[in-house]
XYZ file of C-alpha atoms in Angstrom:
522
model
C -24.991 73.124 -4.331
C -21.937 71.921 -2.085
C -19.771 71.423 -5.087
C -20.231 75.052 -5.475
C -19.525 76.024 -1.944
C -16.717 73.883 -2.114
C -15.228 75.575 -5.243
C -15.688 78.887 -3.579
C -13.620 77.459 -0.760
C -10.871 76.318 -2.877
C -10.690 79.617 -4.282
C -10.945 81.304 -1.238
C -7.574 79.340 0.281
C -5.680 79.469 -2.955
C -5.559 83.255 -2.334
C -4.560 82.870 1.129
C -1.229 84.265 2.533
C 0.940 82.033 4.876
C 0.364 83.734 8.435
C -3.618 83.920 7.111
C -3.630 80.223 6.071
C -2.576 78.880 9.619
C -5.202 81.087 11.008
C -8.019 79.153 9.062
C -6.080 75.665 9.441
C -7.653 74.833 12.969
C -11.269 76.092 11.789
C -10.750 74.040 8.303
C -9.023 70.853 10.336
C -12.102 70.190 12.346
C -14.264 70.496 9.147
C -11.951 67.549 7.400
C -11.624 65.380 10.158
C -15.527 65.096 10.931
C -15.755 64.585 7.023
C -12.964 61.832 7.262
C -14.672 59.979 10.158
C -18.220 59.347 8.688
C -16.414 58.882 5.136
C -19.502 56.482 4.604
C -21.849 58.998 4.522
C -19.734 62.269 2.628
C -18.159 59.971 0.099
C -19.015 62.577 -2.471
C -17.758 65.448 -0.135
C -14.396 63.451 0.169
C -13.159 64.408 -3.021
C -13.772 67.930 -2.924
C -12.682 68.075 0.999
C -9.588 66.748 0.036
C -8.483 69.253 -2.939
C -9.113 72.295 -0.242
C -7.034 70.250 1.811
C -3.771 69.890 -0.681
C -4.488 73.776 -1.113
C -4.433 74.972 2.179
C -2.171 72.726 3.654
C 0.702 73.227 1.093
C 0.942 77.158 2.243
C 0.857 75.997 5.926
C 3.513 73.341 5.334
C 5.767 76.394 4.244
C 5.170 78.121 7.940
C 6.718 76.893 11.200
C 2.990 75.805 11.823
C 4.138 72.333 10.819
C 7.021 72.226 13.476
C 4.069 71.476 15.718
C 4.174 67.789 15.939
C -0.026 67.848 16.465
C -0.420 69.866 13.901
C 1.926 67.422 11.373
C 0.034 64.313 12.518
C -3.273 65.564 11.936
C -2.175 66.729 8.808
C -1.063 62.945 8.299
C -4.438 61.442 9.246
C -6.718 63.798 7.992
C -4.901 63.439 4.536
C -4.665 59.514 4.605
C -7.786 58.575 5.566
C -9.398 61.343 2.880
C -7.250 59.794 0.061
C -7.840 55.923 1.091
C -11.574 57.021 0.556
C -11.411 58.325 -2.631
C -9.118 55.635 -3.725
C -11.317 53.141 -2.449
C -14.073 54.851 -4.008
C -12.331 54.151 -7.836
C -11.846 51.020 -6.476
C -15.653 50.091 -6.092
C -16.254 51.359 -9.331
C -13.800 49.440 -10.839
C -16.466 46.251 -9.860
C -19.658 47.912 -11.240
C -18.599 49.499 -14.348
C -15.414 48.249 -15.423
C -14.436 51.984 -16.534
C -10.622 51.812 -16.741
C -10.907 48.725 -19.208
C -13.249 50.783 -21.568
C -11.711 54.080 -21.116
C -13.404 56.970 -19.302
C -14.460 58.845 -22.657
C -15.951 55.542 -24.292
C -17.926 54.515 -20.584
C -19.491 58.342 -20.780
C -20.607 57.857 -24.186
C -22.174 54.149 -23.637
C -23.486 55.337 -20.261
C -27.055 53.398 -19.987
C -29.907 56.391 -20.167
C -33.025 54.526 -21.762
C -32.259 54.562 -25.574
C -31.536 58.259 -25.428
C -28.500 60.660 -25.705
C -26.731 60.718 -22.540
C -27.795 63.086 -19.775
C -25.640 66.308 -19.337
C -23.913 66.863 -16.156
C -25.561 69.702 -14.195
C -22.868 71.924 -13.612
C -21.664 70.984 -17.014
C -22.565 75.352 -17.706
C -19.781 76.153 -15.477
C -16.899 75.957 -16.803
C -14.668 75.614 -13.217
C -16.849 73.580 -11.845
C -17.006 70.731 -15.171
C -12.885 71.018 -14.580
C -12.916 69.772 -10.927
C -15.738 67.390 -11.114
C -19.584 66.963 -11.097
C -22.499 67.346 -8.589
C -22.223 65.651 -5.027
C -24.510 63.012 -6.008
C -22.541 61.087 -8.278
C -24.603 57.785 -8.054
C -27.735 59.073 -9.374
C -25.793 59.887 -12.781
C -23.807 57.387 -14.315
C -22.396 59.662 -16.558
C -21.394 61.848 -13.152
C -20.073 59.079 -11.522
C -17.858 58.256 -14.689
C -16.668 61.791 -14.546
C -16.138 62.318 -10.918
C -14.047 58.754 -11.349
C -12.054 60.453 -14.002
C -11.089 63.553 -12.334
C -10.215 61.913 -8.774
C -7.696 60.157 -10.856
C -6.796 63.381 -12.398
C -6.299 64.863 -9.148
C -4.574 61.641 -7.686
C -1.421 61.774 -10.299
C -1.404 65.459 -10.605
C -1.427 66.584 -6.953
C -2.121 63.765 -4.426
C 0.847 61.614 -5.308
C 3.322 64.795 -6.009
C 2.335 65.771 -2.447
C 2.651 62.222 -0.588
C 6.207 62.937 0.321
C 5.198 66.728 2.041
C 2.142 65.832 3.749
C 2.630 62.240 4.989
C 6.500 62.697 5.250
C 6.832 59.208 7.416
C 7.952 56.691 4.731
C 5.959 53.884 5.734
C 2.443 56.350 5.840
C 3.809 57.177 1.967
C 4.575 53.279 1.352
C 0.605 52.601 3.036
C -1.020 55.265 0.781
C 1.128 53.994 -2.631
C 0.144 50.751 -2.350
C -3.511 51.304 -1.878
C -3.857 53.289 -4.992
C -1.768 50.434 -7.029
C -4.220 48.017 -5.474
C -7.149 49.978 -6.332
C -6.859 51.946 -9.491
C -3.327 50.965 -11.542
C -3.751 47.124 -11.100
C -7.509 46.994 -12.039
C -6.573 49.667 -15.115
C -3.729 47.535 -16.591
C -5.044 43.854 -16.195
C -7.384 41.998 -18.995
C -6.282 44.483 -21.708
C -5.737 43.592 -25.186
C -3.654 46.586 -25.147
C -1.795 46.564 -21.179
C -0.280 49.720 -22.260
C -3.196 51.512 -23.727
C -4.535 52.915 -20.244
C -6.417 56.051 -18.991
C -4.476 58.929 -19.162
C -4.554 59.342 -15.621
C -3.559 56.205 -14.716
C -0.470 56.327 -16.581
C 0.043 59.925 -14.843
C -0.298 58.160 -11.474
C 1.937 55.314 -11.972
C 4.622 58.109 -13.277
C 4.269 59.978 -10.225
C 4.684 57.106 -8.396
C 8.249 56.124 -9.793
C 9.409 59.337 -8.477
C 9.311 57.984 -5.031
C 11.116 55.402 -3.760
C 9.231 54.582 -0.792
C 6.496 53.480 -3.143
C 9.097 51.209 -5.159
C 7.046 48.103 -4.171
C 3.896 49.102 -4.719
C 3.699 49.358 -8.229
C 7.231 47.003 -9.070
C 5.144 43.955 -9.475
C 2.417 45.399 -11.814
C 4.634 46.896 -14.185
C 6.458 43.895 -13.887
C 3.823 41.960 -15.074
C 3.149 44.145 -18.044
C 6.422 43.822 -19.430
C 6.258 40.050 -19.144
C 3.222 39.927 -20.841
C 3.126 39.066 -24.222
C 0.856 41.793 -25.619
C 3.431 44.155 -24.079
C 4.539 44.970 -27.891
C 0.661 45.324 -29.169
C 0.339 48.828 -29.255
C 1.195 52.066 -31.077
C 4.696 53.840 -30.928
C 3.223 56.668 -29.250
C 1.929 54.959 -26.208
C 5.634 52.910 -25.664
C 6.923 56.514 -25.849
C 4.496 57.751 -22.452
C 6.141 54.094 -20.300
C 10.218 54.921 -21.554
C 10.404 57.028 -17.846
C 8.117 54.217 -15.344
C 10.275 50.920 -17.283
C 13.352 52.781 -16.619
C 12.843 53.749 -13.171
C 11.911 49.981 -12.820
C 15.539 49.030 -13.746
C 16.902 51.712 -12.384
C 15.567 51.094 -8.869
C 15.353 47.433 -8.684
C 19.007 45.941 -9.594
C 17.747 42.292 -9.819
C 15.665 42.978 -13.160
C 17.789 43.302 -15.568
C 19.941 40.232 -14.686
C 16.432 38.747 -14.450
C 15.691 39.739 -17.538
C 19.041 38.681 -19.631
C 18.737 35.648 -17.543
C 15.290 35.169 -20.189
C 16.961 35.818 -23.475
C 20.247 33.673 -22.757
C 17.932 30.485 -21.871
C 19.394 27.236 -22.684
C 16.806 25.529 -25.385
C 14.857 22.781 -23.395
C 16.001 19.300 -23.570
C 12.031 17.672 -23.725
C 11.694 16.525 -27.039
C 8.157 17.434 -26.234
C 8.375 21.343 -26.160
C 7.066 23.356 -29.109
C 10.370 24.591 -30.800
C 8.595 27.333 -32.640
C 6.299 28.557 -29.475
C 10.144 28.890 -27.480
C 11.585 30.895 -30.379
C 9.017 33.094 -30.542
C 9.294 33.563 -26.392
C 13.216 33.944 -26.786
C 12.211 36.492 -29.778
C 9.862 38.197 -27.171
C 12.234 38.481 -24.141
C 15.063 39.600 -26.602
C 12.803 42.316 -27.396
C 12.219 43.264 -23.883
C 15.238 44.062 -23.696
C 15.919 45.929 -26.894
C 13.187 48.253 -25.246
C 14.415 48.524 -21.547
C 17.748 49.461 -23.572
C 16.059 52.105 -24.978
C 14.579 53.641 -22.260
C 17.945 54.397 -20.661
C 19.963 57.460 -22.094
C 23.003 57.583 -23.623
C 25.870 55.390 -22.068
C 22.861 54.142 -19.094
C 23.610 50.627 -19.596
C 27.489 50.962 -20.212
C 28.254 48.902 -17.515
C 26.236 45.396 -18.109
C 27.813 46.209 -22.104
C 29.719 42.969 -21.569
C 27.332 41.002 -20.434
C 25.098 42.048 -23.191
C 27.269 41.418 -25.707
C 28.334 37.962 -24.709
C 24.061 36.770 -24.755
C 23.739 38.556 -28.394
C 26.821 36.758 -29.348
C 25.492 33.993 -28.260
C 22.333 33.789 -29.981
C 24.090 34.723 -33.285
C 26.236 31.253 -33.010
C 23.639 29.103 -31.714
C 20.413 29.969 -32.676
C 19.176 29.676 -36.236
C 15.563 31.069 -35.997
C 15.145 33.795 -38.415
C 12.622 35.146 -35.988
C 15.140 35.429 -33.186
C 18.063 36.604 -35.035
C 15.994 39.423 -36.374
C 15.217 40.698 -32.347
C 19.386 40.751 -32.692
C 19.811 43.319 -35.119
C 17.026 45.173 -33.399
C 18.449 45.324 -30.272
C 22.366 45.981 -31.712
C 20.174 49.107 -33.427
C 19.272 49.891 -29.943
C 23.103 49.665 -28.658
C 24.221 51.852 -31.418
C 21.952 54.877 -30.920
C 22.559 54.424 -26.960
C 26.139 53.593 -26.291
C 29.134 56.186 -27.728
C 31.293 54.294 -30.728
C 34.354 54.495 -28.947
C 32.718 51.822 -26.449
C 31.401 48.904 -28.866
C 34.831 48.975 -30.246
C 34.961 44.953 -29.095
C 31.513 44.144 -30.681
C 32.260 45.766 -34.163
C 34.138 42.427 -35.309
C 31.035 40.654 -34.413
C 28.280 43.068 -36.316
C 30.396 43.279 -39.151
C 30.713 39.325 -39.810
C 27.056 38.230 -39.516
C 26.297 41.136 -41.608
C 28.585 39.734 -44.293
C 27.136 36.385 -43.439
C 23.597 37.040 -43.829
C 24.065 38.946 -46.903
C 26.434 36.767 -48.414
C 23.794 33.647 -47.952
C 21.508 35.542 -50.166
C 23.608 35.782 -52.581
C 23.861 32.099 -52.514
C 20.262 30.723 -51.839
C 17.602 33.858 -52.568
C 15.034 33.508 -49.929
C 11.974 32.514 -51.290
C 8.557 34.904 -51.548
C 6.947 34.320 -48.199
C 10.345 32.235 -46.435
C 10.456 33.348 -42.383
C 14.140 34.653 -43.558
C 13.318 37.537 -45.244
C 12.256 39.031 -41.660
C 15.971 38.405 -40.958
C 17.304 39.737 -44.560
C 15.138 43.259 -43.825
C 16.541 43.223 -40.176
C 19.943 43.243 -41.296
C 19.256 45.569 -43.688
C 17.742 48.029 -41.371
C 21.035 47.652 -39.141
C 23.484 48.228 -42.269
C 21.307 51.317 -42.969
C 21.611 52.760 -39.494
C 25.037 52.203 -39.987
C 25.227 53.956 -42.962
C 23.274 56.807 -41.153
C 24.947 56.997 -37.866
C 28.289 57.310 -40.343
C 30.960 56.527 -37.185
C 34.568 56.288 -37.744
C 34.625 52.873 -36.586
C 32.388 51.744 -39.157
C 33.652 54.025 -42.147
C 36.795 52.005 -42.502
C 34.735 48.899 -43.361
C 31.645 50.578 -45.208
C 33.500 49.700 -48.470
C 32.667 45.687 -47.918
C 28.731 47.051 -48.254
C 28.836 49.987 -50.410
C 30.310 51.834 -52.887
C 31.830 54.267 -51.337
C 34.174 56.529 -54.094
C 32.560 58.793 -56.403
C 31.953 55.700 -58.539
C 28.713 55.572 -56.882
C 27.259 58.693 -58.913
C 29.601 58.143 -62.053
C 30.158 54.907 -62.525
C 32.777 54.015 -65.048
C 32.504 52.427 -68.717
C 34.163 49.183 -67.268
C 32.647 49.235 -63.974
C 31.473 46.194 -62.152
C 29.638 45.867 -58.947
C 32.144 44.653 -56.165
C 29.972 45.708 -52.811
C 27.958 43.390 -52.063
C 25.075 46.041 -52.087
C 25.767 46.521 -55.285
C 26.123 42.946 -56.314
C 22.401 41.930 -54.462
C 21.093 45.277 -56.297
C 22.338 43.008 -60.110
C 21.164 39.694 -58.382
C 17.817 40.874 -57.301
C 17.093 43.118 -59.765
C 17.786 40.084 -62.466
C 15.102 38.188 -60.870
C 11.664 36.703 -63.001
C 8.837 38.627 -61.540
C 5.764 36.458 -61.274
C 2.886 37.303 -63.173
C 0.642 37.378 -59.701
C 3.343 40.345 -58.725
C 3.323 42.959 -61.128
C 2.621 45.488 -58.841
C 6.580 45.258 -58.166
C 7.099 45.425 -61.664
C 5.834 49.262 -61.400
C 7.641 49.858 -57.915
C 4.977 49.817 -55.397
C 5.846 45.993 -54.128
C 3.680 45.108 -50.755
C 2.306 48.588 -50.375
C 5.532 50.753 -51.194
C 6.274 52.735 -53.645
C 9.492 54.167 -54.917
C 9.602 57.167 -52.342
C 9.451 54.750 -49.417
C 13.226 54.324 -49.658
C 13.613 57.999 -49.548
C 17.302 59.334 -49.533
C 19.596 59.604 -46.569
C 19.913 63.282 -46.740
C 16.395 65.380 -47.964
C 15.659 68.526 -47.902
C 16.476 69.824 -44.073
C 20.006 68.244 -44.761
C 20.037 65.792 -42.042
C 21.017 61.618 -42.476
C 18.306 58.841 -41.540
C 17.718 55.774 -42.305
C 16.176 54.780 -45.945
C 13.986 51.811 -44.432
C 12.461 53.749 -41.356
C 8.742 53.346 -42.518
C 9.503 49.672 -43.610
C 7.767 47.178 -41.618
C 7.689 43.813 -43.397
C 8.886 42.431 -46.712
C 6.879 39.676 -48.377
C 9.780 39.313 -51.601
C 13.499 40.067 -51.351
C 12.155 42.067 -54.617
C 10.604 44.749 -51.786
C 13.988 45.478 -50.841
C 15.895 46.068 -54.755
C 15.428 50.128 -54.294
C 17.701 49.855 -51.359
C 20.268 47.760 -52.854
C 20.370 49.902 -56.087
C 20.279 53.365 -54.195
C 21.907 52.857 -50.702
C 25.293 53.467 -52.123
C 25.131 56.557 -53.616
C 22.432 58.222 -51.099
C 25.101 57.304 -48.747
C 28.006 58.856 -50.782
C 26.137 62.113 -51.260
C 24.811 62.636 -47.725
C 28.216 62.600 -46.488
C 29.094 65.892 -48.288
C 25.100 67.579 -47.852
C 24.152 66.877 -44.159
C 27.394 68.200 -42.399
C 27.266 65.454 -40.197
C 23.788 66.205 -38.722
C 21.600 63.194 -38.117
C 17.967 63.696 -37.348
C 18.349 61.392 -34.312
C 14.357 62.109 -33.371
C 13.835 59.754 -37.278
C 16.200 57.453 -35.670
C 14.475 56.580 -33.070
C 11.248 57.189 -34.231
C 12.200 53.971 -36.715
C 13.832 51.980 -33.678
C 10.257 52.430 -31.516
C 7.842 51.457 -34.768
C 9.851 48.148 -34.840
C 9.233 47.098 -31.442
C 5.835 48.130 -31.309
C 3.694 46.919 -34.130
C 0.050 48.327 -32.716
C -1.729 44.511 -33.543
């Protein structure tokens, strides 16, 4: 079959030598450009064409065959028109199928075949040949045409788009070619999701490869754009978030107008209409607060140092003039954020701030216990989740205040005949535990409260000797009961971890806690 002959071929110039390569390149030119000029009738051949092509044509690019200026511009051509029609050819199927939305491994399995068991692929016995795609005939198979879709995608992000740069070299031929494949196979793949960020695997390789070059910077700026802004952004699972970190910070690294864009969002002024829902605008300033908490995360360490200011002034802010428990709690999240990703030394003019509304907020429940069920108990676990990062993290700016919290003396593990709780962890730990449990609750009586049992709030330090947080697997609270195994513990897993972890901090726990937040997977 030709997708035999055409594997042979690809083996055959893989083992090529330089001087041998540009011997074949005239024979093998001719071959591609009467291929590329009656794409309509070798769309199937296209694909395999163009692999032989990136093969051969990366050894002659390393020769001085390539100083030729003909031989660089039919290089260019040949390569462009042979990738717009295999891009164009995802594209179609994009219409008749809808593959990307269902996945390429759930459209195999619900390919149509009568009733029966789908069909297997005919060169599905040969190992090679299943790896770089079916028969030439694509469109008599749906399952074929599925799989040919999913490995010209493969082949797209993996060595089309790598390649762009070396083959095409002008800028605006690289610009042409990026924003054809956005067009054609990342828009369609990340639009009308439940899920924008659960896409094909080769998709998401594509759009990676793509923010690696910056002549293709406004091809795919506005989609991911427009996933960020949308607000199922957050509905997926940690693990997915993790594969976007490098494309949303190339975004903000590359355009300079989003991120003032996007602080411009969370520091909105409330609307004056005494028509606007006041609980739909919350939950948008919530939303764009976590945006950034995220984009903040993306960056490494120090990244963001510079718009620190301006940061801080929007979170302080919010903390003043907003009262939505909802929105306050994206605060703590995204001061969590700040503190894994900006050195100590340089939120030495924000610690004031942290340190008061955490006194505040715990010091109001102290006062007024938030009811079972009340929207501030998001807040109350928030807060607690940024006092035990805190507590964690262990910096020297925050040690010299720790003793407002916790106990933080050896009067944590032997507490004195006359002793008294004076932190105000301990003093929630006497308030909370004092409580009446309700008779509709007595699974908190026995320590497993919404779902978690006593080992949930694990201790700072375990056995590998390393601090993280006690709340890291703790989602959501439905009783300020949920949280009385951190009060009571927190001061003396604290006190001992300082002396058993040697300062280590299992920062890959740490952020593995920070990502679960943001992304809830609904």
């Amino acid at each position: 079959t030709e997708s035999v002959l055409f594997d042979f071929l690809e083996h055959y110039l893989e083992r090529l030598e330089g001087p041998l390569a540009v011997q074949v390149w005239g024979r093998f030119l001719q071959l591609a450009k009467d291929v590329a000029s009656s794409a309509r009738d070798f769309r199937p051949q296209s694909y395999f064409l163009l692999r032989c092509l990136c093969v051969l044509a990366d050894k002659v690019t390393q020769t001085t065959a390539m100083d030729d200026k003909r031989n660089r511009k039919d290089l260019q051509d040949t390569f462009g028109k042979l990738l717009d029609v295999c891009v164009a050819y995802v594209g179609r199927s994009t219409e008749q199928g809808a593959w990307i939305r269902r996945g390429t491994k759930d459209s195999i399995m619900d390919s149509p075949s009568s009733g029966t068991a789908s069909p297997i692929p005919r060169v599905a016995s040969n190992p090679r040949l299943n790896e770089k795609g079916p028969g030439p005939s694509p469109a008599q198979d749906s399952v074929g045409g599925f799989e040919l879709i999913y490995q010209l995608n493969k082949f797209i992000g993996t060595t089309a788009v790598p390649n762009l740069r070396k083959f095409l070299v002008d800028n605006d031929k690289v610009a042409v070619a990026c924003t054809n494949i956005v067009y054609y196979i990342v828009s369609p793949a990340t639009k009308g999701r439940l899920k924008p960020l659960e896409t094909d695997s080769t998709v998401l390789q594509i759009v990676k490869e793509l923010a690696r070059i910056p002549a293709a910077l406004r091809s795919w700026r506005g989609p991911v754009t427009d996933l960020l802004n949308d607000n199922r952004f957050f509905n997926c699972n940690p693990d997915t978030a993790l594969q976007w970190k490098s494309i949303i910070k190339a975004l903000f690294d590359t355009d300079k107008s989003a991120f003032p864009e996007l602080l411009g969002k969370v520091a909105t002024a409330p609307s004056a209409n005494i028509f606007t829902n006041r609980e739909l605008e919350m939950q948008m300033r919530a939303l764009n607060l976590r945006r950034l908490s995220y984009v903040l995360f993306t960056g490494d360490k120090n990244h963001f140092l510079t718009q620190l200011p301006t940061i801080q002034e929007k979170l302080v802010d919010i903390l003043k003039n907003v009262s939505s428990p909802i929105v306050q709690s994206e605060v703590y999240l995204c001061i969590r954020v700040l503190l894994c990703r900006l050195s100590p030394h340089n939120l030495t003019s924000f610690w004031p701030v942290v340190l008061t509304e955490l006194y505040r907020v715990f010091e109001q429940i102290m006062t007024i216990i938030p009811s079972d069920g009340s929207e501030d108990l998001q807040l109350v676990l928030s807060a607690s989740k940024c006092l035990d990062l805190l507590l964690a993290l262990q910096t020297a700016e925050f040690q010299i205040h720790q003793w407002i919290f916790i106990t933080d003396t050896v009067d944590a593990v032997y507490r004195p005949d006359d002793w008294h709780p004076e932190a105000m962890m301990d003093q929630l730990a006497e308030i909370v535990g004092n409580l009446p449990v309700p008779e509709t609750r007595d699974d908190i009586a026995s320590g497993t409260a919404n779902g978690f049992s006593e080992p949930t709030f694990s201790p700072v330090v375990e056995a590998d000797s390393m601090r993280r947080p006690m709340l890291n697997s703790l989602r959501q609270i439905d009783s300020i009961r949920d949280l009385t195994s951190f009060f009571s513990h927190v001061s003396i897993a604290s006190y001992e971890s300082v002396y058993a972890s040697g300062g280590n901090i299992d920062w890959e726990a740490v952020e593995r806690g920070l990502v679960g937040d943001m992304f809830d997977a609904r």
